CSV table of C-alpha atoms in Angstrom, one decimal:
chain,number,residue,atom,x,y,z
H,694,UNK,CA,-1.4,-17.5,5.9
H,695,UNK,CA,-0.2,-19.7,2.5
H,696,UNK,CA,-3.0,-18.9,0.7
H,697,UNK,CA,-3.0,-14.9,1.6
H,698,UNK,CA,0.3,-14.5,3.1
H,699,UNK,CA,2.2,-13.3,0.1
H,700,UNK,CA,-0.3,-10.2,-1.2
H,701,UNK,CA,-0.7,-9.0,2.5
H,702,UNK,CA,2.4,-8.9,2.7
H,703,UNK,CA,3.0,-6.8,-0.7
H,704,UNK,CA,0.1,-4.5,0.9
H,705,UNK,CA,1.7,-3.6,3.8
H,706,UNK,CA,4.8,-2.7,2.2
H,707,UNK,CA,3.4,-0.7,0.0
H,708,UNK,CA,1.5,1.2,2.6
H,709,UNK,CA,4.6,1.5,4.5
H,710,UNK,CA,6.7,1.9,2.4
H,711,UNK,CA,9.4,-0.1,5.0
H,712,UNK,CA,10.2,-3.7,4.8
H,713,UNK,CA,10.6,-4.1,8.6
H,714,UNK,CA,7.5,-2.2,9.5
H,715,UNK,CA,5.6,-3.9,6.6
H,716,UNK,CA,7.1,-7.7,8.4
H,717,UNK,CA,6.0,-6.1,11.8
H,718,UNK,CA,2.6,-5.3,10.3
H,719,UNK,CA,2.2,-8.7,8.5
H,720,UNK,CA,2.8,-10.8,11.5
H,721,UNK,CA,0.5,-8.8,13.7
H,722,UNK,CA,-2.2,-9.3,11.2
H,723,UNK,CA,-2.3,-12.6,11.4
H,724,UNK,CA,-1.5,-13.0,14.9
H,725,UNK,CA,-5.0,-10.6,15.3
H,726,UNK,CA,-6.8,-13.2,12.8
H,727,UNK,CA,-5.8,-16.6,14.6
H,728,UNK,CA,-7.0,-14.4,18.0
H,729,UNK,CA,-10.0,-13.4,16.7
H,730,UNK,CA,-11.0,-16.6,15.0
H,731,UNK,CA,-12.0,-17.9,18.8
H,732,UNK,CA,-15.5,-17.3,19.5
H,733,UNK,CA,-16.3,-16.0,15.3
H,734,UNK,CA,-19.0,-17.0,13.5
H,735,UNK,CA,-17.7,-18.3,10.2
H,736,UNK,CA,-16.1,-15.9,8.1
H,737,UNK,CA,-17.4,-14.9,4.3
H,738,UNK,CA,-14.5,-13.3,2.5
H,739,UNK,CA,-11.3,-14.4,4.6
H,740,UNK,CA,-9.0,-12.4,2.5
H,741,UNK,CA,-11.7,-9.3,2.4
H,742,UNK,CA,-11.2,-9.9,6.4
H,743,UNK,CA,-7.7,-10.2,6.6
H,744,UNK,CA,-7.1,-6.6,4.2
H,745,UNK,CA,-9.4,-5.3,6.6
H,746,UNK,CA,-7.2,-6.1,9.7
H,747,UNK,CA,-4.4,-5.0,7.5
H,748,UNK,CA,-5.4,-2.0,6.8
H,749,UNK,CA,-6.1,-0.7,9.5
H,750,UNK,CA,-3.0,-2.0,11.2
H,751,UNK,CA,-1.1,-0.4,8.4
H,752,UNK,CA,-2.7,3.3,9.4
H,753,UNK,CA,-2.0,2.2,12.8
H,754,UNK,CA,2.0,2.2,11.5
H,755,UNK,CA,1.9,5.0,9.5
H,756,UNK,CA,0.1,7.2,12.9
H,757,UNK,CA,2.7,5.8,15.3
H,758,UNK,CA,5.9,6.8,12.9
H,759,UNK,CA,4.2,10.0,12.8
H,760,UNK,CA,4.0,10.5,16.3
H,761,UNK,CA,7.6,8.9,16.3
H,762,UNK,CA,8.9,11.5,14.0
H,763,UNK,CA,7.3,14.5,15.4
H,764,UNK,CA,9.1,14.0,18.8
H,765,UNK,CA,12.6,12.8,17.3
H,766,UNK,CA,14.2,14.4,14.5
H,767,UNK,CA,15.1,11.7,11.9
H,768,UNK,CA,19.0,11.7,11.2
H,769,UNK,CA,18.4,10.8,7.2
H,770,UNK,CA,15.8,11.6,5.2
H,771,UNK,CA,12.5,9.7,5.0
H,772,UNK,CA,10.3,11.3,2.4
H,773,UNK,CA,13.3,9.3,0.1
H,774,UNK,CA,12.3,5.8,-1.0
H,775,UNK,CA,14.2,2.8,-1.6
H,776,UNK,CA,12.4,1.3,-4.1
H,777,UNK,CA,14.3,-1.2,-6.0
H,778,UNK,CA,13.2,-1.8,-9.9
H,779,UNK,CA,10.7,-4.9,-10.2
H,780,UNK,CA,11.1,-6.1,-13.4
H,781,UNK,CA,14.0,-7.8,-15.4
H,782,UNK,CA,15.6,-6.4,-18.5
H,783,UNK,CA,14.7,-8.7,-21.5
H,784,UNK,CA,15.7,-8.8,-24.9
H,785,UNK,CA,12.9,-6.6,-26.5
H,786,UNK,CA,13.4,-4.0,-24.6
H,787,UNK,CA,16.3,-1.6,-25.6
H,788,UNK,CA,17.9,-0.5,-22.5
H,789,UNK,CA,16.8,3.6,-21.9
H,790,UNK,CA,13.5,2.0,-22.5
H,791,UNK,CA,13.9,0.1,-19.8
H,792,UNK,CA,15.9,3.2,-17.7
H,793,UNK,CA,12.2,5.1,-18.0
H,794,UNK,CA,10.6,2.3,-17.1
H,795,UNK,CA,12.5,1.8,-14.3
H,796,UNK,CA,12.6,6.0,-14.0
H,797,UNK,CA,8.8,5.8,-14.3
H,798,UNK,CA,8.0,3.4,-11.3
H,799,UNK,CA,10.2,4.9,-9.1
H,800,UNK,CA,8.0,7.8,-9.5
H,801,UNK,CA,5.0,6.4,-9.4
H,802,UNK,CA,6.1,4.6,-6.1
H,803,UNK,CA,7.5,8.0,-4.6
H,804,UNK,CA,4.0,9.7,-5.7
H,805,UNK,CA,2.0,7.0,-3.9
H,806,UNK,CA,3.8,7.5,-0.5
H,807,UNK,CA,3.0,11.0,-0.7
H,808,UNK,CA,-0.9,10.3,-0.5
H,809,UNK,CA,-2.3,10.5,2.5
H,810,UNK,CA,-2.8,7.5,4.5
H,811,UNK,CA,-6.8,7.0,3.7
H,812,UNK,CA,-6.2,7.9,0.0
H,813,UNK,CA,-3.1,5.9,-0.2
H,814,UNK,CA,-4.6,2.5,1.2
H,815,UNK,CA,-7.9,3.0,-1.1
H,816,UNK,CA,-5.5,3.2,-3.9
H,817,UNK,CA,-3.6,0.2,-3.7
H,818,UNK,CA,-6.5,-1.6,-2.9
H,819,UNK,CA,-8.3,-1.2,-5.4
H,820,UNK,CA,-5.1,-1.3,-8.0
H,821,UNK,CA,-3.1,-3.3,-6.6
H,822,UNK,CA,-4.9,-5.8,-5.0
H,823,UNK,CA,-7.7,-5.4,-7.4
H,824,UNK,CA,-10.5,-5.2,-5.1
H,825,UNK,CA,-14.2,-3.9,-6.0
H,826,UNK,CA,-14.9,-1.2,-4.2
H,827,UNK,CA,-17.9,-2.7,-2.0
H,828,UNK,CA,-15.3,-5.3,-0.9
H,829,UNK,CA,-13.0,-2.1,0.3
H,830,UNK,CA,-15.9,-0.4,1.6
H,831,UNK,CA,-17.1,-3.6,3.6
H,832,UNK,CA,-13.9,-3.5,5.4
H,833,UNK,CA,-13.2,-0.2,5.8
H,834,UNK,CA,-16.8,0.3,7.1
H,835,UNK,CA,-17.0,3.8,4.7
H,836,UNK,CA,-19.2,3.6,1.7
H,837,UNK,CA,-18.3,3.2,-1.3
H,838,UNK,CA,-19.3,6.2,-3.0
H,839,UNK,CA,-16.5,7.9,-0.2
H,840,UNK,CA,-14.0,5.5,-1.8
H,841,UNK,CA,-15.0,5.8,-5.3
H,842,UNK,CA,-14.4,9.8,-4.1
H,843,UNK,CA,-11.3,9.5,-2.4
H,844,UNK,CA,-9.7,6.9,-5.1
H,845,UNK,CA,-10.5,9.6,-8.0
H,846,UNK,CA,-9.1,12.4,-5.9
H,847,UNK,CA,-6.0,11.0,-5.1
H,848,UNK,CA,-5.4,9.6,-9.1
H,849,UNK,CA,-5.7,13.2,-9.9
H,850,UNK,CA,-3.0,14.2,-7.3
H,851,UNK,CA,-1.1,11.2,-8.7
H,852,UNK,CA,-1.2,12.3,-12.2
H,853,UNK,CA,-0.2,15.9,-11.0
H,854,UNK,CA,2.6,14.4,-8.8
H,855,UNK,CA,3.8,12.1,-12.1
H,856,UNK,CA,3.6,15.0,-14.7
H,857,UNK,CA,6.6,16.8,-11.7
H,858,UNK,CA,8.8,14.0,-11.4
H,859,UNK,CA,8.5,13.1,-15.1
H,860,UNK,CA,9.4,16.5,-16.4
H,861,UNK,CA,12.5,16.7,-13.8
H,862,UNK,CA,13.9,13.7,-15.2
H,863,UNK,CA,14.0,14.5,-18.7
């Protein structure tokens, strides 16, 4: 958990999309890998393991708040994101710069949510985690020609979904 805590963490927040589903997540993750350890022949790629508990813990999430959501109607809005700006403001950058940045990766966060699950969790593993895609597919127990598929797919929605929010903003 020191060594991988941190990213599968940051994985199952950006998944979610919800810090307290994302902690929820996290913990049953490892909670499933200590369990599982019992009886395992040594493990290869811990951290390939542990994103593969993950993510599919993390479509487990995203299927239950569905089903949550269908039967009760939410009182706010949830297609909305809270997603804070992750960098700092230095002194090279002049500051509406640093408002499209910040303009920018709000979008880009708001167009990811609206991926579907399969698509979105291909996505950030393979960007954000920076895995190859036979490491993805190994976990996901899909090929990787299917990811390779789905990833380019869902960039091309991404860049659709980008060129919208962009052109509303300015």
């Amino acid at each position: 958990m020191r060594r991988h805590g941190a990213e599968i963490l940051r994985f199952c927040l950006s998944v979610l999309g919800d810090r307290a589903a994302a902690d929820d997540v996290h913990q049953t993750v490892f909670v499933e890998a200590w369990q599982g350890l019992e009886g395992c022949k040594p493990i290869e790629k811990p951290r390939a393991w542990l994103f593969g508990i993950a993510r599919h813990r993390c479509l487990d999430a995203v299927k239950a708040r569905r089903r949550w959501f269908g039967r009760f109607s939410p009182t706010d809005d949830v297609s909305k994101l809270d997603v804070p700006a992750s960098f700092e403001v230095s002194e090279t950058f002049e500051i509406s710069e640093t408002v499209e940045i910040s303009h920018r990766t709000t979008a880009l966060a708001a167009c990811v949510q609206q991926l579907a699950p399969h698509a979105r969790v291909a996505v950030l593993l393979r960007y954000e985690e920076g895995l190859p895609y036979a490491e993805i597919a190994r976990m996901s127990r899909e090929t990787a020609a299917a990811l390779q598929t789905r990833v380019a797919r869902a960039l091309i929605a991404l860049r659709a979904c980008l060129k919208k929010k962009i052109e509303v903003l300015r």
